[in-house]
Structures are given as structure tokens and as C-alpha cells.
mmCIF file of C-alpha atoms in Angstrom:
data_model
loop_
_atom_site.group_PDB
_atom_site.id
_atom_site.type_symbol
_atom_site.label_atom_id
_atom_site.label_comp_id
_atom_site.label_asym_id
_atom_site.label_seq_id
_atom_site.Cartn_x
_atom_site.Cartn_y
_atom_site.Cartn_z
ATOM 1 C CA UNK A 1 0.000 0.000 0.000
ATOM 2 C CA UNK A 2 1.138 3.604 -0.799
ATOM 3 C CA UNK A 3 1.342 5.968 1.906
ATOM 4 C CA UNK A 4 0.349 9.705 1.796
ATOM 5 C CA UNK A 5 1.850 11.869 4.065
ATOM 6 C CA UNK A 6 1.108 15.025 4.411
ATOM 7 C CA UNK A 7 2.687 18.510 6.055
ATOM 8 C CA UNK A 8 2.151 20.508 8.230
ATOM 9 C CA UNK A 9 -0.976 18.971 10.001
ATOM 10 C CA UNK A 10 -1.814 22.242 10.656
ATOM 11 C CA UNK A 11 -0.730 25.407 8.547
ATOM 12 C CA UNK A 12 -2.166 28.880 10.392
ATOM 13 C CA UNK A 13 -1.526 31.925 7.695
ATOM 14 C CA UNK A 14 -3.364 35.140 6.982
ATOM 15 C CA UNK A 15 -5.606 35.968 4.290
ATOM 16 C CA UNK A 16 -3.199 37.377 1.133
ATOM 17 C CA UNK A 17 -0.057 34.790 2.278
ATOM 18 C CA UNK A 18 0.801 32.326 0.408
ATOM 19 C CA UNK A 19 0.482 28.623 1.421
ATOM 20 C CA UNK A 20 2.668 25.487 0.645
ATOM 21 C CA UNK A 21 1.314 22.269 1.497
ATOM 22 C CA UNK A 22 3.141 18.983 0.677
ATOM 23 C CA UNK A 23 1.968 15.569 0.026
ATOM 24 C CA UNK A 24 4.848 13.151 0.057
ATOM 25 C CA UNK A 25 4.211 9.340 -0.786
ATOM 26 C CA UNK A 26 5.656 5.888 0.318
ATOM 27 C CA UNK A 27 6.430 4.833 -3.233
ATOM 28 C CA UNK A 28 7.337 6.979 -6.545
ATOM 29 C CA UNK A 29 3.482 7.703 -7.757
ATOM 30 C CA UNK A 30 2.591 8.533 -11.141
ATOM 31 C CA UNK A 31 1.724 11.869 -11.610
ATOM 32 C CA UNK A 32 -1.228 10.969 -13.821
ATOM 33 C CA UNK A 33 -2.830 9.538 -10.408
ATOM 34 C CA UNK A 34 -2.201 12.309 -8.003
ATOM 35 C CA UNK A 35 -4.886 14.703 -7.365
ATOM 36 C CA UNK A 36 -5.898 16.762 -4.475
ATOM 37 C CA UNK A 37 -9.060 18.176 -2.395
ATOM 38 C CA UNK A 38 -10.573 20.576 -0.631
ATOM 39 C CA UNK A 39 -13.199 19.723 2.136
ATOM 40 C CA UNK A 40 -14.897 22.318 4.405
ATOM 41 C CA UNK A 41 -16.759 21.615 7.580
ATOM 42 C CA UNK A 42 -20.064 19.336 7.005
ATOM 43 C CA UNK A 43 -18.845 19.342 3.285
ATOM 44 C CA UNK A 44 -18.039 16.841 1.035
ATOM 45 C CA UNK A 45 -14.334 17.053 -0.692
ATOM 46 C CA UNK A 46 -14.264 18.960 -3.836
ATOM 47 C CA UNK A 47 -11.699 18.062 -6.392
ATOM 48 C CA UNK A 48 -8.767 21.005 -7.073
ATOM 49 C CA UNK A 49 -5.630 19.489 -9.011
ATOM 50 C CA UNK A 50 -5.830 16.338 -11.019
ATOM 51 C CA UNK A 51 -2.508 15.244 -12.717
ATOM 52 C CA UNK A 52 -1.029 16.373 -10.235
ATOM 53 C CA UNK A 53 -0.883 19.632 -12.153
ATOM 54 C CA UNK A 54 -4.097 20.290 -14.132
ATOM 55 C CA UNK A 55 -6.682 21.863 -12.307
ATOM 56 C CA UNK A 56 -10.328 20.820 -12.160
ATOM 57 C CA UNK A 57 -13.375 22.828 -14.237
ATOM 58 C CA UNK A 58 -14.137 26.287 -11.995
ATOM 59 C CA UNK A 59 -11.293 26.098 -9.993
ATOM 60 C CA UNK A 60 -9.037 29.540 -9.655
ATOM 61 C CA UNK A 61 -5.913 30.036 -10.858
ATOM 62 C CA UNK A 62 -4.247 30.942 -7.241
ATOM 63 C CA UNK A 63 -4.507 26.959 -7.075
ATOM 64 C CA UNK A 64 -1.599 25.731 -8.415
ATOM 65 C CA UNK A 65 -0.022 21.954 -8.181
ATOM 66 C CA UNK A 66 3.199 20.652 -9.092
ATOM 67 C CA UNK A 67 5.785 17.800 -7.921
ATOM 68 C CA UNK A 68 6.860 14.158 -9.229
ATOM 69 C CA UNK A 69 7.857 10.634 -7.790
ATOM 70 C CA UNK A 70 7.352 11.107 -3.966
ATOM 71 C CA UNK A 71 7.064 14.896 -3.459
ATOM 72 C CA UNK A 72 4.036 16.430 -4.785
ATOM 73 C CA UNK A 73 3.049 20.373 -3.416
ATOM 74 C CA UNK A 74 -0.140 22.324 -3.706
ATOM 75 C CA UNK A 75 0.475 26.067 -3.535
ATOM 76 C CA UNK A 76 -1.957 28.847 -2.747
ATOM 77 C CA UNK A 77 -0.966 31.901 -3.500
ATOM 78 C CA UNK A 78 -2.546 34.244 -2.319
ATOM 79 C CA UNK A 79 -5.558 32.914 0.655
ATOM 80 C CA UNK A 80 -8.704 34.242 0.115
ATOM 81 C CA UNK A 81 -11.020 33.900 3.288
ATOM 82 C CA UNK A 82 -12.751 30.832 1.618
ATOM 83 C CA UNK A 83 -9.541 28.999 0.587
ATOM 84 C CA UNK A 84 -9.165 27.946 4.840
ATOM 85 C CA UNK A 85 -10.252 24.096 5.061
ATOM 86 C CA UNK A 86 -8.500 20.756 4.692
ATOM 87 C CA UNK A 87 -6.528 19.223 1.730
ATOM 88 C CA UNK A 88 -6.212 16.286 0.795
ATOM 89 C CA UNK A 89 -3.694 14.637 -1.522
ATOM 90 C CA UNK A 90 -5.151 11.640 -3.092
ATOM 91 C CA UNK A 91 -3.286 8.799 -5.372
ATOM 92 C CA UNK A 92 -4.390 6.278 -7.405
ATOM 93 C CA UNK A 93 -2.418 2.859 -8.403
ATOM 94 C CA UNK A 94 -1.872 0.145 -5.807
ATOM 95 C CA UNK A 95 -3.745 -2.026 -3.554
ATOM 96 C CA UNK A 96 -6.159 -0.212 -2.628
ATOM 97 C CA UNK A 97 -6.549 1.118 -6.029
ATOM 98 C CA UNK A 98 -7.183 4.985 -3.943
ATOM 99 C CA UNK A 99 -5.241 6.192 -0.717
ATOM 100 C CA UNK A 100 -5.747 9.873 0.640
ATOM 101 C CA UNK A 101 -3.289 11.409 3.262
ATOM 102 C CA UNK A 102 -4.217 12.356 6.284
ATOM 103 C CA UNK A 103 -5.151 15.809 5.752
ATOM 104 C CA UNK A 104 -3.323 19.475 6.106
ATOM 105 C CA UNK A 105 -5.869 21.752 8.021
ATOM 106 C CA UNK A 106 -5.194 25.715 6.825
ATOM 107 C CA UNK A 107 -6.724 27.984 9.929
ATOM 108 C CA UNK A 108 -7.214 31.716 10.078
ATOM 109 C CA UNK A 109 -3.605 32.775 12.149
ATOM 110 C CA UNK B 1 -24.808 18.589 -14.151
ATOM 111 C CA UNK B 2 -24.845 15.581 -13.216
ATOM 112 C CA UNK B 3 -25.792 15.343 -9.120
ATOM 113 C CA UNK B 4 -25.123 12.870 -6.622
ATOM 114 C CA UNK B 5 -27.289 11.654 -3.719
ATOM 115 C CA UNK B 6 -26.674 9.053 -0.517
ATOM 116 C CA UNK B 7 -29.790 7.505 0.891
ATOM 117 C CA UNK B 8 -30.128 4.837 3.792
ATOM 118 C CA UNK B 9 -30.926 4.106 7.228
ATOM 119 C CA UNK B 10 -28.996 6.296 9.722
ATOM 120 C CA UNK B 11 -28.741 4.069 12.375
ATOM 121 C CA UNK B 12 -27.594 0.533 12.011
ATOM 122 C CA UNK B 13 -27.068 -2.394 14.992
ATOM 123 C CA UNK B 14 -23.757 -4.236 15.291
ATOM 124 C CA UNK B 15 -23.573 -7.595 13.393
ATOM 125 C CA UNK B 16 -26.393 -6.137 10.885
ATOM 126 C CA UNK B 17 -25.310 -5.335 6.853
ATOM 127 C CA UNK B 18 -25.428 -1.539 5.805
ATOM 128 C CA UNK B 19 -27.035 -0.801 2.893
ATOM 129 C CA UNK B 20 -26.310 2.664 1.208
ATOM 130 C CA UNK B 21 -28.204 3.758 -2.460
ATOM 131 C CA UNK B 22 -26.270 6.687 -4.491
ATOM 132 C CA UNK B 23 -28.749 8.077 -7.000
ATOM 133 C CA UNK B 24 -27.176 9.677 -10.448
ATOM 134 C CA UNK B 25 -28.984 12.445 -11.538
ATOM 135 C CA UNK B 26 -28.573 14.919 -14.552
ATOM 136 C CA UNK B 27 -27.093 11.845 -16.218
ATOM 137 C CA UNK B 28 -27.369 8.170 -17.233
ATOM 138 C CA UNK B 29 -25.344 6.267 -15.217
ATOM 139 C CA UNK B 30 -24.748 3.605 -18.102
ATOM 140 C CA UNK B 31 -23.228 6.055 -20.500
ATOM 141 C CA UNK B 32 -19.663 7.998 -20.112
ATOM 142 C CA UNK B 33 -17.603 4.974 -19.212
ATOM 143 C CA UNK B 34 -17.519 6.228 -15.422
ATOM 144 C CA UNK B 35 -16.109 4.450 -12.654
ATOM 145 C CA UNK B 36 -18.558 5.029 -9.598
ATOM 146 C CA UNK B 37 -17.120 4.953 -5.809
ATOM 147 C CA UNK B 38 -17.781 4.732 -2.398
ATOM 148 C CA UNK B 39 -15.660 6.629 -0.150
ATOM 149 C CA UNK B 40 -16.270 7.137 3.703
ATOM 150 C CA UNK B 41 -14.951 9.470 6.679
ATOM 151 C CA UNK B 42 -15.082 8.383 10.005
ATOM 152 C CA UNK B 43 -15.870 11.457 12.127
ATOM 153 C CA UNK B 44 -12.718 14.037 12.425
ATOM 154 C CA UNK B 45 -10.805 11.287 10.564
ATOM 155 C CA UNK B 46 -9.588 11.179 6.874
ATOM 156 C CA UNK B 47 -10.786 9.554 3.877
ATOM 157 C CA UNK B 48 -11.326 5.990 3.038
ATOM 158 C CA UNK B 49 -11.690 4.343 -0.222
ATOM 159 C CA UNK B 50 -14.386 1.668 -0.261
ATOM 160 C CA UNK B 51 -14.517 0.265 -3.546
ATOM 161 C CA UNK B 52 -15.806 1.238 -7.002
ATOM 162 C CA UNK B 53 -18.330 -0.346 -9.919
ATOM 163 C CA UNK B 54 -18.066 0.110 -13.438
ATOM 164 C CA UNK B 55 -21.756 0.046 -15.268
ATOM 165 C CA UNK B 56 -20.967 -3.534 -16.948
ATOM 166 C CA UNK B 57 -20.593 -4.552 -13.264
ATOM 167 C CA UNK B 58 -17.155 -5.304 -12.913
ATOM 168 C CA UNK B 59 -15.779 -3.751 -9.370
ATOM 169 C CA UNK B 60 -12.575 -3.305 -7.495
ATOM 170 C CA UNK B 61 -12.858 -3.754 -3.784
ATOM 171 C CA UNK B 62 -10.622 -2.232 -0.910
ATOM 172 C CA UNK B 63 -8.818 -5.479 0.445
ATOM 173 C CA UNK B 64 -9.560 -4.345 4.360
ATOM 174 C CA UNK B 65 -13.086 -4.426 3.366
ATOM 175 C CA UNK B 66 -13.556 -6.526 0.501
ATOM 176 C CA UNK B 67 -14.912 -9.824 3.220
ATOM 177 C CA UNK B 68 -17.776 -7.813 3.894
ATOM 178 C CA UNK B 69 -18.024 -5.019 0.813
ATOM 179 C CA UNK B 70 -20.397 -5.726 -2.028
ATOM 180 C CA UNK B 71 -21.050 -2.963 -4.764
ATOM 181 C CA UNK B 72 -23.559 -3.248 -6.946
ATOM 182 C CA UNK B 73 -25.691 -0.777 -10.177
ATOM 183 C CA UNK B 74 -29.008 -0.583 -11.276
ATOM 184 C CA UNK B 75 -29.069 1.089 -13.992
ATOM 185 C CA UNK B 76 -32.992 1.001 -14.986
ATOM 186 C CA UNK B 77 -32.593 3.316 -11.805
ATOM 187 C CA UNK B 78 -29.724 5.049 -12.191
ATOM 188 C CA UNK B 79 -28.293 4.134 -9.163
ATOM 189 C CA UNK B 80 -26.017 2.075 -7.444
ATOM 190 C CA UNK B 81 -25.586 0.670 -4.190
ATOM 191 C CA UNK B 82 -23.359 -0.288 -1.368
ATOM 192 C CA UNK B 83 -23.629 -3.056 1.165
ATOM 193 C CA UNK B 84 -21.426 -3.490 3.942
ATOM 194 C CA UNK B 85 -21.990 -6.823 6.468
ATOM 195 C CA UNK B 86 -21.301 -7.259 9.884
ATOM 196 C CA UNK B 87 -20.787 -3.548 11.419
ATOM 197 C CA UNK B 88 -19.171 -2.394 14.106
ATOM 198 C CA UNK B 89 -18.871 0.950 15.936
ATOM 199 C CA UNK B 90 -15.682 1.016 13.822
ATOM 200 C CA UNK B 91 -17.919 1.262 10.610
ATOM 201 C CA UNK B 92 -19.601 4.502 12.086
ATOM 202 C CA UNK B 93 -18.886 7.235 9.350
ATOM 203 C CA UNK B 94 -20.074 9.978 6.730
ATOM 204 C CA UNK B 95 -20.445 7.591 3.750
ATOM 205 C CA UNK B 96 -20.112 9.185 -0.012
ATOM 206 C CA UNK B 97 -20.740 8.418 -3.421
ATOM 207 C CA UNK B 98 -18.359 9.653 -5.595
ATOM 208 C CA UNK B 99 -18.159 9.610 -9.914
ATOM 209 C CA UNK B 100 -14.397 9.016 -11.430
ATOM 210 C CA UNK B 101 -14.160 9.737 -14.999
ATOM 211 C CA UNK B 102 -12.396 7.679 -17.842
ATOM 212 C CA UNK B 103 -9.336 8.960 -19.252
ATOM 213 C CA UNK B 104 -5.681 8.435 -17.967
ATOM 214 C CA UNK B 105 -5.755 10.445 -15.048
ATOM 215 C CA UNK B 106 -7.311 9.323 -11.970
ATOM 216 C CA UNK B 107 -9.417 11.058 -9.613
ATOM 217 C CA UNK B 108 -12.826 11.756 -8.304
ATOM 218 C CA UNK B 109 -14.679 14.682 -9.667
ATOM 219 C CA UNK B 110 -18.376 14.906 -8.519
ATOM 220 C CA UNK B 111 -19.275 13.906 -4.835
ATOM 221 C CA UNK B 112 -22.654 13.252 -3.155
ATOM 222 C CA UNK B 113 -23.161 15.431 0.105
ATOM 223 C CA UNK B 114 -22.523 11.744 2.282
ATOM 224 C CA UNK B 115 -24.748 10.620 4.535
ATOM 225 C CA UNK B 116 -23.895 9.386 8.188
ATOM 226 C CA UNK B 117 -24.235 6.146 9.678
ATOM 227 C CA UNK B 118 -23.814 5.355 13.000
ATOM 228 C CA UNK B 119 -23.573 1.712 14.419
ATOM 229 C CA UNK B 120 -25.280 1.550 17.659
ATOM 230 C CA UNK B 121 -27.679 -0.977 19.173
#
């Protein structure tokens, strides 16, 4: 099984800062099967990056994703009130087929 | 747009089978070549990949589940459904429904809103 892990756990910034939050895997993953999510309270998760890179229908362009092998980072650049929530990375591959990390919670600092 | 929708009983004893619907709507479920998934969250916790059904009926299961995991599609209905046998408190979660689309990436892009189940007696 691959394992996500993801840092911080917790990432306290102020609106207009910019945000770095990694996603580092157990196993070199394809970056074809790497995607990440956002999830807000009583939410489902809504789908950001796919491809590690590519970024879903609607999404804005201060949502950017990038990384290969075992290192993959999702960068915010500049946090807009709505963008605090949890991430998750997300891969795709080996048994089980889907694994999610644990989560990086962005709070209000 | 095609929508997403858990349904089911709320509350379910331990040793009983849960039994979760998804309802597609907006969208035949039988066209697209879609992958469709169950995914849960235990409260506060992360996410957990259940398993997934293609419409022909083929399915991939999550091996710490798959003894008790069956996924199954109706598509005169447009739905498709999970059951999960012998619960425990452990099983207590918000349960979604997710749609992953064909192509050579892999990913989930439309979610249902989940739907919690608790295992009590």
C-alpha cells in the first residue's frame, strides 16, 4: 500500500499569504494519479488538481499543483477567506486502487 | 450537471449489513464509461476508499473491506448501491458516493453530500 503523508498537520496563515502544502508518498506515484481536495466543515471534498498539475473545471488560478515521484506540493498563492479548510492529496495505483493522506488543516492565524 | 445523492438508514445495529443507495442524476449512469465509488470518513478522521463499480458490473474492492463489501448498479434506476456486512462501531462514518471519470488520469470529480451512519444498538 502507498502511503500519503502530508505537512504541516496544521498550517495557520493570513488571508493574502501564500500557502505550501506537501503531500509526500511511500512509493514513486505517477503523476497521472495524483490529485488533491478541498473539504470544508459538514462538506463533502471537492476536487482542485488532477494530474497532479491540471486543475479541475471552476477552480481559480491561485490553485496551483506541481511535484513528481514522492514529493508532490499544492500552492496557494494568495488565501482568500474561503480557501481555509483541509486538503487532501489523493493517489491512485496500488492495492487499494485509492489512498488519501491524512489531511493538512489551513486555519485563520 | 450531473448530481449525486446518498440515501439509507442512519442508524444501524452491530452484526447487521449496511445498505447505502447513491442516486445519479442529470445523467445516465450507463453512459460515459464512469467508474462510480464509495468513499467514507469516520468522524474528524480522513478519507477511506471503499470500492468502485463500473456500469458492466465489474468492481474493485478495498482489500480491508472486501470480506464484507459488495457494490452493486441498477441502472434502470440510475443508481447504485453499497452493502457493507457485519458492522461495528468502527464502521460509524459519513459515507459518499463519488463519480471518477475515464481517461488516464485518476481522480474523483463529482461527490454526493454523504450521509452518516452510525452503528449503535
Amino acid at each position: 500500500e502507498i502511503v500519503l503523508t502530508q505537512s504541516p498537520g496544521t498550517l495557520s496563515l493570513s488571508p493574502g499569504e501564500r500557502a505550501t502544502l506537501s503531500c509526500r508518498a511511500s512509493q514513486s506515484v505517477s503523476s497521472n494519479y495524483l490529485a488533491w481536495y478541498q473539504q470544508k466543515p459538514g462538506q463533502a471534498p471537492r476536487l482542485l488538481i488532477y494530474g497532479a498539475s491540471s486543475r479541475a473545471t471552476g477552480i481559480p488560478d491561485r490553485f496551483s499543483g506541481s511535484g513528481s515521484g514522492t514529493d508532490f506540493t499544492l500552492t496557494i498563492s494568495r488565501l482568500e477567506p474561503e480557501d481555509f479548510a483541509v486538503y487532501y492529496c489523493q493517489q491512485y495505483g496500488s492495492s487499494p486502487l485509492y489512498t488519501f493522506g491524512q489531511g493538512t488543516k489551513l486555519e485563520i492565524k | 450537471q450531473v448530481q449525486l445523492q446518498e440515501s439509507g438508514p442512519g442508524l444501524v445495529k452491530p452484526s447487521q449489513t449496511l445498505s447505502l443507495t447513491c442516486t445519479v442524476s442529470g445523467g445516465s449512469i450507463s453512459s460515459g464509461y464512469y467508474y462510480w465509488n464509495w468513499i467514507r470518513q469516520p468522524a474528524g478522521k480522513g478519507l477511506e476508499w471503499i470500492g468502485r463499480i463500473y456500469t458492466s458490473g465489474s468492481t474493485d474492492y478495498n482489500p480491508s473491506l472486501k470480506s464484507r463489501v459488495t457494490i452493486s448498479v441498477d441502472t434502470s434506476k440510475n443508481q447504485f448501491s453499497l452493502k457493507l456486512s457485519s458492522v461495528t462501531a468502527a464502521d460509524t462514518a459519513v459515507y459518499y458516493c463519488a463519480r471518477e471519470p475515464p481517461g488516464y488520469h485518476y481522480y474523483m470529480d463529482v461527490w454526493g453530500k454523504g450521509t452518516t451512519v452510525t452503528v449503535s444498538s
